[in-house]
Every structure is written in C-alpha cells, then in structure tokens.
Short mmCIF file of C-alpha atoms in Angstrom, two decimals:
data_model
loop_
_atom_site.label_atom_id
_atom_site.label_comp_id
_atom_site.label_asym_id
_atom_site.label_seq_id
_atom_site.Cartn_x
_atom_site.Cartn_y
_atom_site.Cartn_z
CA MET A 1296 -31.54 -90.70 108.62
CA THR A 1297 -29.73 -92.74 111.12
CA GLN A 1298 -27.36 -95.45 110.67
CA GLY A 1299 -27.78 -98.32 113.23
CA ALA A 1300 -25.06 -100.93 113.74
CA GLY A 1301 -25.13 -103.45 110.79
CA GLN A 1302 -28.02 -101.82 109.68
CA GLY A 1303 -29.04 -99.84 106.34
CA PRO A 1304 -30.28 -96.72 106.25
CA VAL A 1305 -33.41 -95.77 108.47
CA VAL A 1306 -36.21 -93.70 106.69
CA ARG A 1307 -37.70 -91.62 109.56
CA THR A 1308 -40.81 -89.15 109.31
CA ALA A 1309 -39.78 -85.61 109.62
CA THR A 1310 -42.10 -82.82 110.71
CA LEU A 1311 -42.98 -79.78 109.13
CA ARG A 1312 -40.34 -78.07 111.44
CA ASP A 1313 -37.78 -80.11 109.56
CA PHE A 1314 -38.47 -77.95 106.70
CA ARG A 1315 -37.17 -74.34 106.26
CA VAL A 1316 -39.46 -72.33 104.37
CA PRO A 1317 -38.78 -69.39 102.41
CA PRO A 1318 -38.02 -65.83 104.81
CA TYR A 1319 -40.59 -63.92 102.48
CA ALA A 1320 -43.06 -66.78 103.16
CA GLN A 1321 -42.47 -66.66 107.28
CA VAL A 1322 -45.06 -64.36 109.27
CA PRO A 1323 -45.04 -64.19 112.64
CA VAL A 1324 -48.13 -63.57 114.14
CA GLN A 1325 -48.01 -60.75 116.77
CA GLY A 1326 -47.62 -62.50 120.45
CA HIS A 1327 -46.21 -65.90 119.31
CA ALA A 1328 -42.74 -67.15 119.08
CA SER A 1329 -41.38 -67.84 115.78
CA HIS A 1330 -39.95 -70.20 114.18
CA PRO A 1331 -38.15 -71.37 110.88
CA GLY A 1332 -40.73 -73.89 110.14
CA ASP A 1333 -43.86 -72.26 111.23
CA LEU A 1334 -45.70 -70.59 108.43
CA HIS A 1335 -48.68 -68.16 110.06
CA LEU A 1336 -51.31 -66.68 107.95
CA GLY A 1337 -51.80 -63.18 110.46
CA ASN A 1338 -51.22 -59.70 109.55
CA PRO A 1339 -49.18 -58.21 112.48
CA HIS A 1340 -50.46 -54.99 112.63
CA SER A 1341 -53.98 -55.97 112.77
CA GLY A 1342 -53.56 -59.47 114.87
CA ASN A 1343 -56.21 -60.81 112.70
CA VAL A 1344 -55.90 -63.90 110.68
CA HIS A 1345 -56.94 -64.17 107.16
CA PRO A 1346 -55.88 -66.07 104.23
CA GLY A 1347 -54.44 -62.95 102.25
CA ASN A 1348 -52.72 -61.62 104.92
CA ALA A 1349 -49.30 -63.44 105.04
CA PHE A 1350 -47.00 -60.44 105.73
CA PRO A 1351 -43.29 -61.04 104.29
CA GLU A 1352 -40.34 -59.58 106.31
CA SER A 1353 -37.51 -60.17 103.97
CA ASP A 1354 -36.62 -59.33 100.07
CA LEU A 1355 -37.77 -61.80 97.58
CA PRO A 1356 -35.27 -63.45 95.20
CA GLU A 1357 -34.79 -61.69 92.08
CA GLY A 1358 -38.08 -61.81 89.82
CA TYR A 1359 -41.19 -62.33 91.88
CA THR A 1360 -42.25 -66.11 91.13
CA PRO A 1361 -39.93 -68.56 92.80
CA THR A 1362 -39.26 -71.43 90.73
CA GLU A 1363 -39.62 -75.17 92.16
CA ARG A 1364 -36.05 -75.02 93.20
CA ASP A 1365 -36.81 -72.32 95.47
CA LEU A 1366 -39.27 -74.14 97.64
CA PRO A 1367 -39.92 -77.32 99.73
CA VAL A 1368 -42.79 -78.91 98.09
CA ILE A 1369 -45.17 -79.61 101.42
CA ASN A 1370 -48.49 -82.33 101.19
CA ARG A 1371 -51.36 -81.60 103.69
CA GLY A 1372 -51.04 -83.09 106.77
CA ASP A 1373 -49.16 -82.78 109.85
CA THR A 1374 -46.06 -84.92 108.69
CA VAL A 1375 -43.88 -85.62 105.43
CA GLN A 1376 -42.31 -88.72 104.67
CA VAL A 1377 -38.73 -87.48 104.15
CA THR A 1378 -36.46 -90.56 102.74
CA VAL A 1379 -32.79 -88.90 103.18
CA ALA A 1380 -30.73 -90.82 100.54
CA PRO A 1381 -27.21 -91.89 101.49
CA GLU A 1382 -24.66 -91.46 98.91
CA ALA A 1383 -25.06 -95.27 97.87
CA ALA A 1384 -28.51 -96.13 95.86
CA PRO A 1385 -31.66 -95.22 98.01
CA SER A 1386 -33.44 -97.85 100.29
CA PRO A 1387 -35.89 -100.02 98.74
CA ALA A 1388 -38.06 -98.80 101.39
CA ALA A 1389 -37.89 -95.06 99.91
CA ALA A 1390 -41.21 -94.38 97.94
CA PRO A 1391 -40.46 -92.05 94.65
CA ALA A 1392 -41.90 -88.80 94.55
CA PRO A 1393 -45.16 -88.41 92.51
CA ALA A 1394 -44.40 -86.80 89.10
CA PRO A 1395 -45.57 -83.77 88.64
CA GLU A 1396 -48.35 -82.95 86.06
CA SER A 1397 -46.78 -82.43 82.48
CA GLY A 1398 -47.21 -79.57 79.99
CA PRO A 1399 -49.07 -76.18 80.67
CA GLY A 1400 -52.35 -76.64 82.86
CA PRO A 1401 -55.45 -74.34 81.99
CA LEU A 1402 -54.92 -70.33 81.93
CA TYR A 1403 -56.99 -68.22 83.99
CA VAL A 1404 -57.41 -64.41 84.29
CA VAL A 1405 -58.08 -62.06 86.97
CA GLY A 1406 -59.91 -58.70 86.76
CA ASP A 1407 -59.04 -55.48 89.20
CA ALA A 1408 -59.06 -56.17 92.89
CA HIS A 1409 -58.61 -52.87 94.01
CA GLY A 1410 -58.52 -54.16 97.94
CA TYR A 1411 -61.39 -56.36 98.03
CA LEU A 1412 -59.69 -59.02 99.32
CA ASP A 1413 -62.80 -61.09 100.31
CA GLU A 1414 -64.23 -61.28 97.17
CA LEU A 1415 -60.93 -61.90 95.64
CA LEU A 1416 -60.98 -64.99 97.85
CA ALA A 1417 -64.55 -65.97 97.04
CA ALA A 1418 -64.03 -65.49 93.19
CA LEU A 1419 -60.90 -67.80 93.34
CA ARG A 1420 -62.47 -70.78 94.81
CA GLU A 1421 -65.50 -70.77 93.12
CA GLN A 1422 -62.93 -71.44 90.22
CA GLY A 1423 -61.31 -74.06 92.25
CA LEU A 1424 -57.73 -72.06 92.33
CA ILE A 1425 -57.88 -71.90 96.21
CA ASP A 1426 -59.29 -73.99 98.94
CA GLY A 1427 -60.90 -72.89 101.65
CA GLU A 1428 -58.15 -71.86 103.66
CA GLY A 1429 -57.30 -69.65 100.38
CA HIS A 1430 -53.98 -72.03 99.20
CA TRP A 1431 -53.36 -72.96 96.14
CA ALA A 1432 -55.47 -76.12 95.07
CA ALA A 1433 -55.17 -76.00 91.26
CA GLY A 1434 -51.95 -77.87 90.42
CA ASN A 1435 -50.59 -76.56 87.31
CA ALA A 1436 -52.75 -74.22 86.26
CA ARG A 1437 -51.62 -70.68 85.01
CA LEU A 1438 -53.12 -67.50 86.71
CA TRP A 1439 -52.37 -63.81 85.56
CA PHE A 1440 -53.84 -60.76 87.62
CA LEU A 1441 -54.28 -58.05 85.32
CA GLY A 1442 -53.19 -55.39 87.91
CA ASP A 1443 -54.72 -52.71 90.16
CA PHE A 1444 -54.30 -54.60 93.32
CA THR A 1445 -54.72 -51.46 95.81
CA ASP A 1446 -56.79 -48.44 96.42
CA ARG A 1447 -60.90 -47.65 96.53
CA GLY A 1448 -61.29 -50.88 98.49
CA PRO A 1449 -60.19 -51.96 102.11
CA ASP A 1450 -57.19 -53.96 101.92
CA GLY A 1451 -55.05 -53.78 98.99
CA ILE A 1452 -52.18 -54.90 101.10
CA GLY A 1453 -53.69 -58.00 101.77
CA VAL A 1454 -54.56 -58.24 98.06
CA ILE A 1455 -51.16 -57.96 97.32
CA ASP A 1456 -50.09 -60.53 100.18
CA LEU A 1457 -52.11 -63.16 98.68
CA VAL A 1458 -50.59 -62.71 95.23
CA MET A 1459 -47.26 -62.88 96.62
CA ARG A 1460 -47.99 -66.09 98.36
CA LEU A 1461 -50.17 -67.81 95.74
CA SER A 1462 -47.08 -67.16 93.43
CA ALA A 1463 -44.79 -69.27 95.72
CA GLU A 1464 -47.19 -71.91 96.26
CA ALA A 1465 -48.76 -72.33 92.64
CA ALA A 1466 -44.99 -72.61 91.58
CA ALA A 1467 -44.41 -75.27 93.91
CA ALA A 1468 -47.44 -77.33 92.68
CA GLY A 1469 -45.97 -77.15 89.00
CA GLY A 1470 -48.22 -74.19 88.09
CA TYR A 1471 -47.82 -70.53 88.29
CA CYS A 1472 -49.32 -67.38 89.79
CA LYS A 1473 -48.03 -63.68 88.02
CA ALA A 1474 -49.11 -60.80 87.96
CA LEU A 1475 -49.14 -57.73 85.65
CA MET A 1476 -48.45 -53.54 86.05
CA GLY A 1477 -51.53 -51.74 86.66
CA ASN A 1478 -51.65 -47.80 86.81
CA HIS A 1479 -52.42 -48.12 90.79
CA GLU A 1480 -49.31 -49.81 91.31
CA LEU A 1481 -47.18 -46.96 89.18
CA LEU A 1482 -49.80 -44.41 91.56
CA LEU A 1483 -48.69 -46.21 94.75
CA ILE A 1484 -45.19 -46.47 94.01
CA GLY A 1485 -45.01 -42.71 93.17
CA ALA A 1486 -47.14 -42.17 96.34
CA LYS A 1487 -44.43 -43.85 98.52
CA ARG A 1488 -41.38 -42.54 96.65
CA PHE A 1489 -42.41 -38.94 95.91
CA ALA A 1490 -45.05 -37.81 98.02
CA ASP A 1491 -45.51 -34.31 97.69
CA THR A 1492 -42.80 -33.77 95.28
CA PRO A 1493 -44.32 -31.61 92.49
CA VAL A 1494 -44.52 -33.02 88.85
CA ASN A 1495 -45.32 -31.49 85.63
CA SER A 1496 -48.77 -33.42 84.73
CA GLY A 1497 -49.21 -31.52 81.47
CA ALA A 1498 -52.02 -29.11 82.75
CA GLY A 1499 -50.07 -27.70 85.90
CA THR A 1500 -48.51 -29.08 88.90
CA ALA A 1501 -49.28 -32.33 90.70
CA THR A 1502 -48.22 -34.64 92.69
CA PHE A 1503 -48.38 -38.14 92.94
CA GLN A 1504 -49.51 -37.83 96.81
CA ALA A 1505 -52.72 -35.77 95.84
CA ALA A 1506 -53.22 -38.28 92.92
CA TRP A 1507 -52.93 -41.08 94.98
CA LEU A 1508 -55.37 -39.76 97.50
CA LEU A 1509 -57.80 -38.58 95.02
CA ASN A 1510 -58.10 -42.11 93.19
CA GLY A 1511 -58.80 -43.46 96.32
CA GLY A 1512 -55.92 -44.42 97.97
CA GLN A 1513 -56.20 -45.87 101.62
CA LYS A 1514 -54.00 -44.62 104.46
CA SER A 1515 -53.89 -48.09 106.40
CA ASP A 1516 -52.37 -49.54 102.70
CA MET A 1517 -49.94 -46.83 102.72
CA ASP A 1518 -49.39 -47.50 106.94
CA ARG A 1519 -48.62 -51.01 106.06
CA LEU A 1520 -46.79 -50.76 102.71
CA GLN A 1521 -43.23 -52.21 102.86
CA ASP A 1522 -40.11 -52.48 100.84
CA VAL A 1523 -40.67 -55.78 99.89
CA HIS A 1524 -44.20 -54.71 98.24
CA LEU A 1525 -42.32 -52.11 96.68
CA GLN A 1526 -39.78 -54.06 94.76
CA TRP A 1527 -42.41 -56.70 93.82
CA MET A 1528 -44.60 -53.83 91.93
CA SER A 1529 -41.55 -52.60 90.39
CA ARG A 1530 -40.69 -56.02 88.78
CA LEU A 1531 -43.94 -56.48 87.35
CA ASP A 1532 -44.61 -56.64 83.45
CA ALA A 1533 -46.86 -54.20 81.75
CA VAL A 1534 -47.22 -56.70 78.82
CA VAL A 1535 -47.47 -60.54 78.41
CA GLU A 1536 -48.46 -63.00 75.64
CA GLU A 1537 -50.12 -66.40 76.45
CA ASP A 1538 -51.83 -68.60 74.59
CA GLY A 1539 -52.61 -66.38 71.81
CA HIS A 1540 -53.92 -63.74 74.35
CA LEU A 1541 -52.41 -60.59 74.44
CA LEU A 1542 -52.81 -59.76 78.34
CA VAL A 1543 -52.25 -55.85 79.32
CA HIS A 1544 -54.05 -53.73 82.47
CA SER A 1545 -54.94 -50.76 80.34
CA ASP A 1546 -57.44 -50.53 77.25
CA THR A 1547 -54.91 -47.89 75.83
CA THR A 1548 -52.13 -48.04 72.51
CA ALA A 1549 -49.86 -46.13 74.89
CA TYR A 1550 -47.76 -49.15 75.45
CA LEU A 1551 -46.60 -48.77 71.94
CA GLU A 1552 -44.84 -45.48 73.34
CA TYR A 1553 -42.49 -48.03 75.07
CA GLY A 1554 -41.48 -50.21 72.64
CA SER A 1555 -42.07 -52.43 69.49
CA THR A 1556 -41.89 -55.57 71.15
CA ILE A 1557 -43.14 -57.17 74.73
CA GLU A 1558 -39.21 -57.31 76.01
CA ASP A 1559 -38.45 -53.74 75.24
CA VAL A 1560 -41.92 -52.35 76.74
CA ASN A 1561 -41.24 -54.47 79.97
CA ASP A 1562 -37.62 -53.39 80.02
CA THR A 1563 -38.36 -49.53 79.18
CA VAL A 1564 -40.93 -49.44 81.91
CA HIS A 1565 -38.73 -51.34 84.65
CA GLU A 1566 -35.72 -48.77 83.48
CA ILE A 1567 -37.62 -45.94 84.01
CA LEU A 1568 -39.15 -47.02 88.10
CA THR A 1569 -35.57 -47.57 88.21
CA ARG A 1570 -33.72 -44.37 87.09
CA ASN A 1571 -36.47 -42.97 89.96
CA ASP A 1572 -37.16 -39.57 88.04
CA ALA A 1573 -40.28 -38.31 89.51
CA ASP A 1574 -41.84 -36.88 85.97
CA GLU A 1575 -40.88 -39.43 84.12
CA CYS A 1576 -42.60 -42.01 86.33
CA TRP A 1577 -45.49 -39.49 86.30
CA ASP A 1578 -45.69 -39.32 82.66
CA LEU A 1579 -45.57 -43.53 82.42
CA PHE A 1580 -48.61 -43.21 84.88
CA ARG A 1581 -50.45 -40.81 83.23
CA LYS A 1582 -50.23 -42.66 79.88
CA LEU A 1583 -51.21 -45.83 81.52
CA THR A 1584 -54.36 -44.37 82.66
CA LYS A 1585 -55.99 -43.73 79.46
CA ARG A 1586 -58.53 -45.56 78.50
CA PHE A 1587 -61.43 -46.72 75.79
CA ALA A 1588 -58.83 -46.79 73.07
CA PHE A 1589 -60.54 -50.34 71.88
CA ARG A 1590 -64.53 -48.86 72.80
CA ASP A 1591 -65.61 -46.64 69.68
CA GLU A 1592 -65.78 -46.96 65.67
CA GLY A 1593 -61.61 -46.88 65.40
CA GLY A 1594 -61.72 -49.61 68.53
CA PRO A 1595 -61.09 -52.95 66.17
CA LEU A 1596 -57.56 -51.27 64.34
CA ALA A 1597 -56.34 -50.02 67.40
CA VAL A 1598 -56.56 -53.60 69.00
CA GLN A 1599 -54.85 -55.06 65.60
CA GLU A 1600 -52.01 -52.46 65.96
CA LEU A 1601 -51.18 -53.80 69.53
CA LEU A 1602 -51.81 -57.19 68.05
CA ALA A 1603 -49.66 -57.05 65.23
CA ALA A 1604 -46.69 -55.55 67.25
CA TYR A 1605 -46.57 -57.79 69.84
CA GLY A 1606 -48.39 -60.87 69.01
CA GLY A 1607 -51.48 -62.48 69.70
CA ARG A 1608 -55.43 -62.95 68.17
CA ARG A 1609 -57.31 -61.08 70.93
CA ILE A 1610 -56.48 -58.56 74.08
CA VAL A 1611 -57.40 -59.06 77.40
CA HIS A 1612 -57.80 -55.86 79.84
CA GLY A 1613 -58.53 -54.64 82.85
CA HIS A 1614 -58.53 -51.23 83.81
CA SER A 1615 -61.81 -49.69 82.76
CA PRO A 1616 -65.03 -51.25 84.66
CA ILE A 1617 -67.39 -52.83 82.13
CA PRO A 1618 -70.33 -50.65 83.22
CA TYR A 1619 -68.17 -47.75 82.84
CA LEU A 1620 -66.79 -48.97 79.54
CA LEU A 1621 -70.02 -49.52 78.46
CA GLY A 1622 -71.29 -45.89 79.77
CA GLU A 1623 -73.98 -47.47 82.21
CA VAL A 1624 -72.57 -44.87 84.76
CA GLY A 1625 -70.97 -41.64 84.74
CA SER A 1626 -68.00 -42.27 86.24
CA GLU A 1627 -65.28 -44.94 86.96
CA ASP A 1628 -66.54 -44.99 91.13
CA GLY A 1629 -70.21 -44.91 90.26
CA GLU A 1630 -71.66 -42.31 91.94
CA ASP A 1631 -75.00 -43.81 93.52
CA GLY A 1632 -72.42 -47.33 94.46
CA THR A 1633 -75.19 -49.28 92.84
CA GLY A 1634 -73.71 -50.28 89.71
CA PRO A 1635 -75.43 -52.33 86.73
CA THR A 1636 -75.20 -56.39 86.88
CA VAL A 1637 -72.04 -57.71 85.49
CA GLU A 1638 -72.24 -61.38 84.65
CA GLY A 1639 -68.72 -62.17 82.80
CA PRO A 1640 -65.97 -60.58 80.62
CA HIS A 1641 -67.33 -58.28 77.83
CA VAL A 1642 -66.31 -59.10 74.33
CA TYR A 1643 -66.02 -56.14 71.98
CA ALA A 1644 -64.18 -54.58 69.50
CA ASP A 1645 -65.31 -56.95 66.57
CA GLY A 1646 -64.61 -59.43 69.28
CA LEU A 1647 -60.93 -58.89 69.26
CA ALA A 1648 -60.77 -57.56 73.01
CA ILE A 1649 -62.23 -58.55 76.51
CA ALA A 1650 -62.64 -56.45 79.24
CA MET A 1651 -62.25 -58.35 82.53
CA ASP A 1652 -62.78 -55.17 85.23
CA GLY A 1653 -66.19 -56.31 86.44
CA GLY A 1654 -66.48 -52.87 88.58
CA VAL A 1655 -65.99 -54.27 92.12
CA THR A 1656 -65.53 -50.73 92.98
CA MET A 1657 -69.19 -49.97 91.94
CA ALA A 1658 -70.91 -52.83 93.50
CA GLY A 1659 -70.19 -55.20 90.23
CA LYS A 1660 -68.39 -58.61 90.15
CA LEU A 1661 -64.65 -59.31 90.72
CA LEU A 1662 -64.00 -61.58 87.63
CA VAL A 1663 -61.77 -64.42 87.87
CA VAL A 1664 -62.32 -66.49 84.41
CA GLN A 1665 -60.69 -69.07 82.29
CA LEU A 1666 -59.41 -68.72 78.66
CA PRO A 1667 -60.08 -69.29 76.27
CA LEU A 1668 -63.68 -67.87 76.46
CA PRO A 1669 -66.41 -70.43 75.30
CA ASN A 1670 -67.73 -69.55 72.17
#
C-alpha cells in the first residue's frame, strides 16, 4: 500500500510474485530461473511437467501437514486482491475475505497407490478432490491415504510428492490431506538407511535392500529419494480414528504389540524409527507385513479386539489386494498380470472390516471412496 499526499491508503493489485510460497513447495524446473513466487510442477530429474512431480527441496516444518497460518491462500487467476491494512481502521474499499467453510467436510480414503501416479490422479479427479491440473479442489474435505505409495509401479516418488503438495493445498482451503504409514514406507526407509546391513529375519539373515528389491523396489525411486521424503515418511502415524472408522494400513492385529492406545502405537513407531536400529526396524516392518487377520472364521473377533483397544465401529485397511484377499489370485503381484474386476471396496468380517486395496498392481482398480459407505 502507498500513501498519497492528503490521501487515505491506496489498495493496489498484487501479482502472485508478491507472495512467498513455503520453500518445500518451491520446485525449480531444470533450465529455468527460480523465483520465490514461482511454483513449478516439474520433475527436475526428468524435465517432464506432471501434476504429481512437485519436488520439494528443503525440509518440512514439524509435522507433515501445514496449518492454514503457514500458507498463503492463493485464489485462481493471474492476480490476487490484497488489502494492506494500516495500524488505523482498514479502508472502506477493502473487501472482507470470504469466510472458510465451517465444520468438518466429507471424509475420503485412498487405497494403496504403489507408484501408479496416473491412476491415482484419475481416481482423485473422478471424486472431485482435485482439478484437471492436479490441484486440490475439494474445499474442507478430509482425505486419508492408507499407505504404500511406492514400489511395483513406475513413479512412487511422484505419488509422495503429490500427497505432500495436496497436504499443503488442502490445509490452505480449510480441509486436510493426511497419510498413514504402510509397510512399504518402512521398507523404503530401511533400504535407504541400512542398505545391505544384515538383519535377523527370524528365518536366517536378510537385508532391507534385498527385501525392497524383492518387493518391487524401483531404482528410479531410490535415485530420486531425498531427505525430505524420508523425514515425511518417518513422521507418518500408523493408526488413526475418524468418524467411527479405525484407519490402519495392514489387516493385522500386530498393532496391539505397540501400544494399548492410538497415541501409544504412533509414539512407539516413531521412537523405533528415531532409534535407527536395523533389527528393531526390521521387526516392525515384518509385523506390519502380516495380513488376513480379519478374513477367516475368527476375523470378526480380531476386528473387535482392535476396535475395543483403539475405538471406532469399523476398521478400514489397505495392504492386502482385494483379489488376493478373496483368493482369486495366488499372490499379491497377480502372477498372470490380469486380475479380476474390482468395482469397489470389499466389506467383510460381519460388516466390521473394509478392504481398500483394489489391486492396482494386478490390473485392478485404485480405490478412492467417501466414508461412510452407503448401505
């Protein structure tokens, strides 16, 4: 704002360059000059422009989801109307900012993406959560990813970058985008930290590096993996309860070994990763790789045990692809590459469990659904 002689404050029109975007959202494109106000959605390693390739260059603030006070609210368009108020009362010409939507928005969950960035973008667009350019378009909606962002598919780092960017954009719009720790996050962290360091697998000697490659680890992901990705993954929670839904990654009761409350489990997982002991991290990875606890005759009781400890009326999980969970394919990878058709989540265990991994790695479907599910 400028002050003319004998005049009141003058409102000027500022361009987007007048805003300072947080450094973890600034993505310089190779071959272009960088400016603090420029947000480029390019992968500097490939030169390709893609909505999921917002490549963070510096550390996130504490916690992986910024609050509204950390971020500028930038409307669409080439300019933003900005009123710079003096110490006295604001100018009558200043228009009040629109009030954010009140109350929590609708709740969505996303199954395992496993590096399938294009399929993820298509599924999020179909639900109206992002626009055609891959930006948050859902206002105060709440979005939870159930883990397993990398491995098997072509662009796991692109998936992580997309989730990190949507986290910031959703917070600025009054909603949120958050994520849970999957076993493949633990595997990638371990492969990066410990590489070929031997660990006691319980069945002989193993290494994180070998296990990561065996489970679909992609060299392109490892080449592009940065400290900011490792820090973000290491801070993810393992369990959360939302609107009566207990959200976890794996269909296992092993979470009970890490605490009797949600807070205890999450604190214990974070402490294990902070201690950086290869054997301890391997044991955590191995236990959260277990599956099928809710599938057979004792499944409803297993679900009820978790609900009794952590709360909620239903459990929602990823991890086990629905075709594999139903016994329609012999392995998680889908040996023939042509899995059965998956139309939506699988509700089982007397209606207490919802499986969300549609089997995108076996020609299935990457699921994004709103909770609660219709009857």
